[in-house]
Tab-separated table of C-alpha atoms and ligand atoms in Angstrom:
chain	number	residue	atom	x	y	z
A	1	UNK	CA	106.345	98.862	41.996
A	2	UNK	CA	105.066	96.231	44.049
A	3	UNK	CA	103.063	93.478	41.077
A	4	UNK	CA	100.235	92.022	43.678
A	5	UNK	CA	101.511	88.432	42.189
A	6	UNK	CA	104.639	89.166	44.720
A	7	UNK	CA	103.026	89.370	47.352
A	8	UNK	CA	103.472	87.336	49.805
A	9	UNK	CA	99.815	85.561	50.603
A	10	UNK	CA	99.825	87.151	54.410
A	11	UNK	CA	101.664	89.406	56.035
A	12	UNK	CA	100.919	90.609	59.675
A	13	UNK	CA	102.331	93.900	61.097
A	14	UNK	CA	102.909	94.521	64.340
A	15	UNK	CA	100.495	92.496	65.562
A	16	UNK	CA	99.403	92.976	69.254
A	17	UNK	CA	97.333	92.223	71.602
A	18	UNK	CA	96.604	92.402	75.789
A	19	UNK	CA	94.559	90.875	77.695
A	20	UNK	CA	93.034	92.733	80.824
A	21	UNK	CA	93.109	90.192	84.339
A	22	UNK	CA	91.419	90.564	87.537
A	23	UNK	CA	93.729	88.675	90.304
A	24	UNK	CA	93.069	88.894	93.804
A	25	UNK	CA	90.606	88.659	96.390
A	26	UNK	CA	88.320	90.025	98.240
A	27	UNK	CA	90.367	92.712	96.563
A	28	UNK	CA	90.833	92.685	92.607
A	29	UNK	CA	93.646	93.952	91.172
A	30	UNK	CA	93.889	94.471	87.364
A	31	UNK	CA	96.951	93.155	85.290
A	32	UNK	CA	97.818	93.392	81.134
A	33	UNK	CA	99.221	90.548	80.155
A	34	UNK	CA	101.079	91.363	76.570
A	35	UNK	CA	99.806	88.214	75.281
A	36	UNK	CA	101.349	89.099	71.871
A	37	UNK	CA	103.431	92.368	71.732
A	38	UNK	CA	103.896	93.389	68.431
A	39	UNK	CA	105.061	90.518	66.258
A	40	UNK	CA	105.520	90.325	62.144
A	41	UNK	CA	105.993	88.192	59.453
A	42	UNK	CA	105.058	87.153	56.250
A	43	UNK	CA	103.736	83.582	55.152
A	44	UNK	CA	104.072	82.888	51.258
A	45	UNK	CA	102.073	81.143	48.845
A	46	UNK	CA	102.625	77.480	49.491
A	47	UNK	CA	104.727	78.067	52.371
A	48	UNK	CA	105.141	76.465	56.110
A	49	UNK	CA	105.930	79.205	58.309
A	50	UNK	CA	106.461	78.041	61.745
A	51	UNK	CA	105.218	79.307	64.979
A	52	UNK	CA	107.347	77.827	67.847
A	53	UNK	CA	107.861	78.225	71.648
A	54	UNK	CA	107.365	77.135	74.878
A	55	UNK	CA	103.338	76.642	75.669
A	56	UNK	CA	102.454	80.004	76.590
A	57	UNK	CA	104.408	81.850	74.454
A	58	UNK	CA	101.683	83.487	72.862
A	59	UNK	CA	101.814	81.161	69.417
A	60	UNK	CA	98.410	79.781	68.795
A	61	UNK	CA	96.743	84.242	70.042
A	62	UNK	CA	98.802	84.739	67.143
A	63	UNK	CA	96.465	82.041	64.782
A	64	UNK	CA	93.850	82.960	66.417
A	65	UNK	CA	93.993	86.711	65.909
A	66	UNK	CA	95.442	86.309	61.939
A	67	UNK	CA	91.441	84.913	61.931
A	68	UNK	CA	89.775	87.343	64.234
A	69	UNK	CA	88.993	84.608	66.101
A	70	UNK	CA	89.642	87.436	68.394
A	71	UNK	CA	90.418	90.506	68.096
A	72	UNK	CA	94.153	91.739	68.097
A	73	UNK	CA	94.277	95.289	69.513
A	74	UNK	CA	97.019	96.842	66.960
A	75	UNK	CA	98.228	95.965	64.250
A	76	UNK	CA	97.935	94.943	59.863
A	77	UNK	CA	96.585	91.669	59.658
A	78	UNK	CA	96.832	91.014	54.741
A	79	UNK	CA	95.924	88.559	52.716
A	80	UNK	CA	96.901	88.893	49.391
A	81	UNK	CA	95.724	92.713	48.871
A	82	UNK	CA	93.045	92.227	51.721
A	83	UNK	CA	92.983	94.566	54.666
A	84	UNK	CA	91.380	91.631	57.126
A	85	UNK	CA	91.447	93.498	60.537
A	86	UNK	CA	88.745	96.043	58.465
A	87	UNK	CA	86.151	93.832	57.270
A	88	UNK	CA	83.221	94.033	58.198
A	89	UNK	CA	81.176	90.783	59.083
A	90	UNK	CA	79.853	89.529	56.070
A	91	UNK	CA	83.282	90.317	54.446
A	92	UNK	CA	85.006	88.438	57.206
A	93	UNK	CA	82.453	85.140	56.735
A	94	UNK	CA	84.409	85.155	52.577
A	95	UNK	CA	87.655	86.012	53.935
A	96	UNK	CA	86.935	83.087	56.723
A	97	UNK	CA	86.237	80.698	53.959
A	98	UNK	CA	90.254	81.566	52.455
A	99	UNK	CA	92.000	80.987	56.098
A	100	UNK	CA	90.887	77.787	58.059
A	101	UNK	CA	92.336	76.456	61.639
A	102	UNK	CA	93.206	72.958	62.237
A	103	UNK	CA	92.532	72.827	65.938
A	104	UNK	CA	95.220	70.325	68.572
A	105	UNK	CA	91.947	68.145	69.540
A	106	UNK	CA	89.303	67.465	66.717
A	107	UNK	CA	87.115	65.978	68.492
A	108	UNK	CA	85.927	68.923	70.917
A	109	UNK	CA	84.703	70.538	67.808
A	110	UNK	CA	82.914	67.655	65.995
A	111	UNK	CA	79.220	67.092	66.785
A	112	UNK	CA	78.879	63.882	68.110
A	113	UNK	CA	75.589	63.482	67.243
A	114	UNK	CA	76.083	64.108	63.216
A	115	UNK	CA	77.543	61.746	61.321
A	116	UNK	CA	81.007	62.522	59.359
A	117	UNK	CA	79.124	63.265	56.187
A	118	UNK	CA	76.223	66.150	57.716
A	119	UNK	CA	79.217	67.722	59.701
A	120	UNK	CA	80.744	68.501	56.220
A	121	UNK	CA	78.058	68.284	53.459
A	122	UNK	CA	75.416	70.870	55.627
A	123	UNK	CA	78.259	73.439	54.862
A	124	UNK	CA	78.399	72.207	51.357
A	125	UNK	CA	74.994	73.288	51.489
A	126	UNK	CA	74.749	76.030	53.282
A	127	UNK	CA	76.901	77.689	50.982
A	128	UNK	CA	75.742	76.598	47.656
A	129	UNK	CA	79.129	75.410	46.448
A	130	UNK	CA	78.073	73.148	44.845
A	131	UNK	CA	74.820	71.166	42.606
A	132	UNK	CA	73.101	69.897	45.319
A	133	UNK	CA	73.330	66.189	43.433
A	134	UNK	CA	77.508	66.267	44.061
A	135	UNK	CA	77.748	66.886	47.803
A	136	UNK	CA	78.052	63.586	48.651
A	137	UNK	CA	80.464	62.589	46.262
A	138	UNK	CA	82.405	66.327	47.074
A	139	UNK	CA	81.997	65.077	50.662
A	140	UNK	CA	83.220	61.081	49.649
A	141	UNK	CA	86.273	63.244	47.766
A	142	UNK	CA	87.609	64.678	50.723
A	143	UNK	CA	87.549	62.215	52.401
A	144	UNK	CA	89.894	60.585	50.319
A	145	UNK	CA	92.368	62.583	50.478
A	146	UNK	CA	93.324	62.263	53.219
A	147	UNK	CA	93.325	58.788	53.138
A	148	UNK	CA	90.475	57.865	54.984
A	149	UNK	CA	87.773	55.552	52.913
A	150	UNK	CA	84.628	56.540	51.289
A	151	UNK	CA	82.783	54.520	53.663
A	152	UNK	CA	83.557	57.112	57.068
A	153	UNK	CA	80.861	59.441	56.131
A	154	UNK	CA	78.540	57.767	57.724
A	155	UNK	CA	80.072	57.081	60.814
A	156	UNK	CA	80.163	59.174	63.900
A	157	UNK	CA	82.667	60.399	65.711
A	158	UNK	CA	83.221	58.108	68.404
A	159	UNK	CA	83.713	56.011	66.221
A	160	UNK	CA	87.201	57.130	64.931
A	161	UNK	CA	90.663	57.002	66.346
A	162	UNK	CA	93.048	60.672	67.036
A	163	UNK	CA	94.503	60.683	64.507
A	164	UNK	CA	91.181	59.778	62.141
A	165	UNK	CA	89.547	62.732	63.914
A	166	UNK	CA	92.362	64.579	62.969
A	167	UNK	CA	91.781	63.769	58.821
A	168	UNK	CA	87.997	63.928	59.245
A	169	UNK	CA	89.615	67.870	60.419
A	170	UNK	CA	91.463	68.535	57.731
A	171	UNK	CA	89.182	67.716	55.773
A	172	UNK	CA	86.604	69.728	57.068
A	173	UNK	CA	89.583	72.558	56.498
A	174	UNK	CA	89.715	71.832	52.707
A	175	UNK	CA	85.878	72.202	52.289
A	176	UNK	CA	86.109	75.965	51.167
A	177	UNK	CA	89.286	75.559	49.089
A	178	UNK	CA	91.337	77.633	51.094
A	179	UNK	CA	94.695	79.496	50.723
A	180	UNK	CA	95.793	79.024	54.252
A	181	UNK	CA	95.915	76.608	57.005
A	182	UNK	CA	96.325	77.171	60.476
A	183	UNK	CA	97.082	74.494	62.276
A	184	UNK	CA	97.391	74.805	66.000
A	185	UNK	CA	99.162	71.517	67.734
A	186	UNK	CA	97.506	69.884	65.190
A	187	UNK	CA	100.169	66.847	65.350
A	188	UNK	CA	100.917	67.148	69.281
A	189	UNK	CA	98.531	65.256	70.418
A	190	UNK	CA	98.858	62.327	68.793
A	191	UNK	CA	101.536	59.504	68.607
A	192	UNK	CA	104.716	60.348	67.321
A	193	UNK	CA	103.862	56.742	64.187
A	194	UNK	CA	100.701	58.459	63.728
A	195	UNK	CA	101.442	62.166	63.588
A	196	UNK	CA	104.402	61.077	60.430
A	197	UNK	CA	101.429	60.502	58.141
A	198	UNK	CA	98.886	63.198	59.759
A	199	UNK	CA	102.308	65.126	58.557
A	200	UNK	CA	102.807	63.466	55.129
A	201	UNK	CA	98.788	64.344	54.143
A	202	UNK	CA	99.913	68.762	55.355
A	203	UNK	CA	102.071	68.289	53.341
A	204	UNK	CA	100.757	66.568	49.991
A	205	UNK	CA	97.866	68.780	49.927
A	206	UNK	CA	101.071	71.637	50.392
A	207	UNK	CA	102.035	70.226	47.049
A	208	UNK	CA	98.573	69.187	45.652
A	209	UNK	CA	96.726	72.722	46.065
A	210	UNK	CA	98.415	75.045	46.750
A	211	UNK	CA	98.279	75.719	50.537
A	212	UNK	CA	99.800	77.863	52.603
A	213	UNK	CA	99.981	76.879	56.926
A	214	UNK	CA	101.372	79.064	59.458
A	215	UNK	CA	101.679	75.984	61.625
A	216	UNK	CA	101.803	76.563	66.172
A	217	UNK	CA	103.893	74.445	67.388
A	218	UNK	CA	105.664	73.512	70.891
A	219	UNK	CA	107.302	70.216	68.636
A	220	UNK	CA	110.550	71.856	67.904
A	221	UNK	CA	111.369	68.506	65.509
A	222	UNK	CA	108.063	68.546	63.647
A	223	UNK	CA	108.603	72.103	63.084
A	224	UNK	CA	112.206	71.809	61.761
A	225	UNK	CA	110.630	68.398	60.172
A	226	UNK	CA	107.624	70.159	58.533
A	227	UNK	CA	108.629	73.785	57.254
A	228	UNK	CA	110.673	76.073	55.548
A	229	UNK	CA	110.866	78.983	57.664
A	230	UNK	CA	110.202	79.645	61.311
A	231	UNK	CA	110.121	82.050	64.539
A	232	UNK	CA	110.783	81.574	68.178
A	233	UNK	CA	109.071	83.101	70.182
A	234	UNK	CA	109.006	84.307	74.324
A	235	UNK	CA	106.761	86.449	76.262
A	236	UNK	CA	104.696	87.304	73.269
A	237	UNK	CA	107.642	88.050	71.268
A	238	UNK	CA	109.628	86.795	68.344
A	239	UNK	CA	113.592	86.564	69.470
A	240	UNK	CA	114.260	84.809	66.187
A	241	UNK	CA	113.286	84.361	62.836
A	242	UNK	CA	114.280	82.858	59.684
A	243	UNK	CA	114.801	79.961	57.186
A	244	UNK	CA	114.765	75.966	58.987
A	245	UNK	CA	118.050	75.653	58.143
A	246	UNK	CA	120.015	78.708	59.550
A	247	UNK	CA	117.541	78.399	63.095
A	248	UNK	CA	119.043	75.189	63.511
A	249	UNK	CA	122.330	74.761	61.779
A	250	UNK	CA	122.728	78.104	63.208
A	251	UNK	CA	121.372	79.844	66.306
A	252	UNK	CA	121.497	83.099	67.541
A	253	UNK	CA	119.297	84.113	69.746
A	254	UNK	CA	120.847	82.003	72.819
A	255	UNK	CA	116.654	81.214	74.245
A	256	UNK	CA	116.669	79.604	70.331
A	257	UNK	CA	120.067	77.440	70.524
A	258	UNK	CA	119.056	77.059	74.324
A	259	UNK	CA	115.675	74.779	72.254
A	260	UNK	CA	117.652	73.558	69.902
A	261	UNK	CA	120.047	71.845	72.524
A	262	UNK	CA	117.259	70.334	73.200
A	263	UNK	CA	116.216	69.059	70.428
A	264	UNK	CA	119.492	67.749	68.519
A	265	UNK	CA	117.515	65.038	66.152
A	266	UNK	CA	115.798	66.235	63.085
A	267	UNK	CA	113.275	63.122	62.921
A	268	UNK	CA	109.568	63.618	64.839
A	269	UNK	CA	109.572	60.196	65.393
A	270	UNK	CA	111.728	61.452	67.688
A	271	UNK	CA	110.296	63.575	70.814
A	272	UNK	CA	112.137	66.320	72.392
A	273	UNK	CA	109.929	68.934	73.803
A	274	UNK	CA	112.659	71.597	74.845
A	275	UNK	CA	113.677	68.290	78.157
A	276	UNK	CA	116.898	70.276	78.516
A	277	UNK	CA	115.803	74.664	79.133
A	278	UNK	CA	116.218	75.347	82.023
A	279	UNK	CA	113.585	77.603	84.665
A	280	UNK	CA	110.151	77.988	84.382
A	281	UNK	CA	108.921	81.023	81.880
A	282	UNK	CA	107.502	83.623	84.170
A	283	UNK	CA	104.603	83.885	84.873
A	284	UNK	CA	102.912	87.198	81.425
A	285	UNK	CA	101.644	89.118	84.006
A	286	UNK	CA	104.514	90.424	85.491
A	287	UNK	CA	107.412	89.282	82.977
A	288	UNK	CA	111.184	90.000	83.932
A	289	UNK	CA	112.376	93.801	82.720
A	290	UNK	CA	114.320	94.616	79.906
A	291	UNK	CA	114.855	91.908	78.261
A	292	UNK	CA	112.351	89.147	79.236
A	293	UNK	CA	114.506	86.191	78.790
A	294	UNK	CA	117.550	87.639	80.985
A	295	UNK	CA	116.659	85.323	84.260
A	296	UNK	CA	117.005	81.797	81.934
A	297	UNK	CA	119.867	83.048	79.591
A	298	UNK	CA	123.981	81.581	80.181
A	299	UNK	CA	124.663	84.723	78.661
A	300	UNK	CA	123.550	87.859	80.081
A	301	UNK	CA	125.138	91.236	80.133
A	302	UNK	CA	124.230	94.040	82.098
A	303	UNK	CA	122.066	95.217	79.563
A	304	UNK	CA	119.714	92.148	79.343
A	305	UNK	CA	117.815	93.160	82.943
A	306	UNK	CA	117.741	97.121	81.776
A	307	UNK	CA	116.903	97.443	78.091
A	308	UNK	CA	114.445	95.209	75.750
A	309	UNK	CA	116.716	94.232	73.145
A	310	UNK	CA	115.857	95.721	69.253
A	311	UNK	CA	115.012	93.989	65.986
A	312	UNK	CA	118.354	93.616	64.490
A	313	UNK	CA	117.977	92.014	61.054
A	314	UNK	CA	120.599	89.573	60.199
A	315	UNK	CA	120.831	89.440	55.945
A	316	UNK	CA	117.648	89.142	54.443
A	317	UNK	CA	113.985	87.996	55.283
A	318	UNK	CA	116.847	87.306	59.270
A	319	UNK	CA	116.236	88.387	62.621
A	320	UNK	CA	116.963	87.867	66.693
A	321	UNK	CA	115.894	90.447	68.669
A	322	UNK	CA	119.542	90.209	71.169
A	323	UNK	CA	122.042	92.407	73.000
A	324	UNK	CA	123.913	90.031	71.497
A	325	UNK	CA	124.116	91.808	68.161
A	326	UNK	CA	123.794	95.459	68.842
B	401	LIG	FE1	120.657	86.565	77.090
B	401	LIG	FE2	121.017	89.420	77.326
B	401	LIG	FE3	120.733	88.517	74.642
B	401	LIG	FE4	118.990	88.181	76.467
B	401	LIG	S1	119.186	89.550	75.623
B	401	LIG	S2	119.039	86.494	74.895
B	401	LIG	S3	120.040	88.055	78.114
B	401	LIG	S4	122.063	88.069	76.068
């Protein structure tokens, strides 16, 4: 019997999100874009789980569906024993405190007319998180926990650098003592040296606050440095999932292998973003038949354009979708 203590923190099952878009003028045609197509994974307590792939592969849509910032078409998302997709408005508000998001560009989500103190303190007042007299001190403590001086509290967003604003974004995500943080390209816009500082803060907080992360990034070196397990996405689907060691030391899927070879140095200080990957990502409006990767795959076989490969387990917790393994 499953004890709830043994449950993963987050369980995502068969998550699917399709968008309908219209193209053409004067006669428009409706297309279905399978942004996320039947993906499943779990995140354990105090684990950083990476979602990696080229831009447009659907990884950010997964993060937003998990948080219900957009509604998926189908699937199941469980946080502990809570069925996230079944929650009503009020329950959803409570759940959102447990799952927070850090965006790539924190500046766009910080109100330029409000001081950092106002931004951090107001939710604490509204939700009565602490006695009124303690709130300022808590806000200053949050800033200190991300390496900013308490004096930052009276400044406005434009007075900070990009890295400092991302620290404020992290402090804001910590307001409600979350269990899971979705970090969506959280360090992608930063210089490599600043990236390292932010990653170190996220790592320290993971230990200190027993946090888990869904870490979304197109930068494999960063994923390799920060995460314990990783799923590789291509055109809305997972093509491989495993531990960081498995994925980087012994990739099975030809796409993973190509990505790994384009990012051979496990050091986020060295920029290596899919530099050697041949060909463009096909349009998600009309993905290639069969295995979507076949037009770019050096190992494509006759069956590949005809049938989408089934997902096969390759040992405990490891899986791949490729005809080479079926
Ligand atoms: Fe390549 Fe075929 Fe595997 Fe797709 S299924 S990755 S085309 S070998």
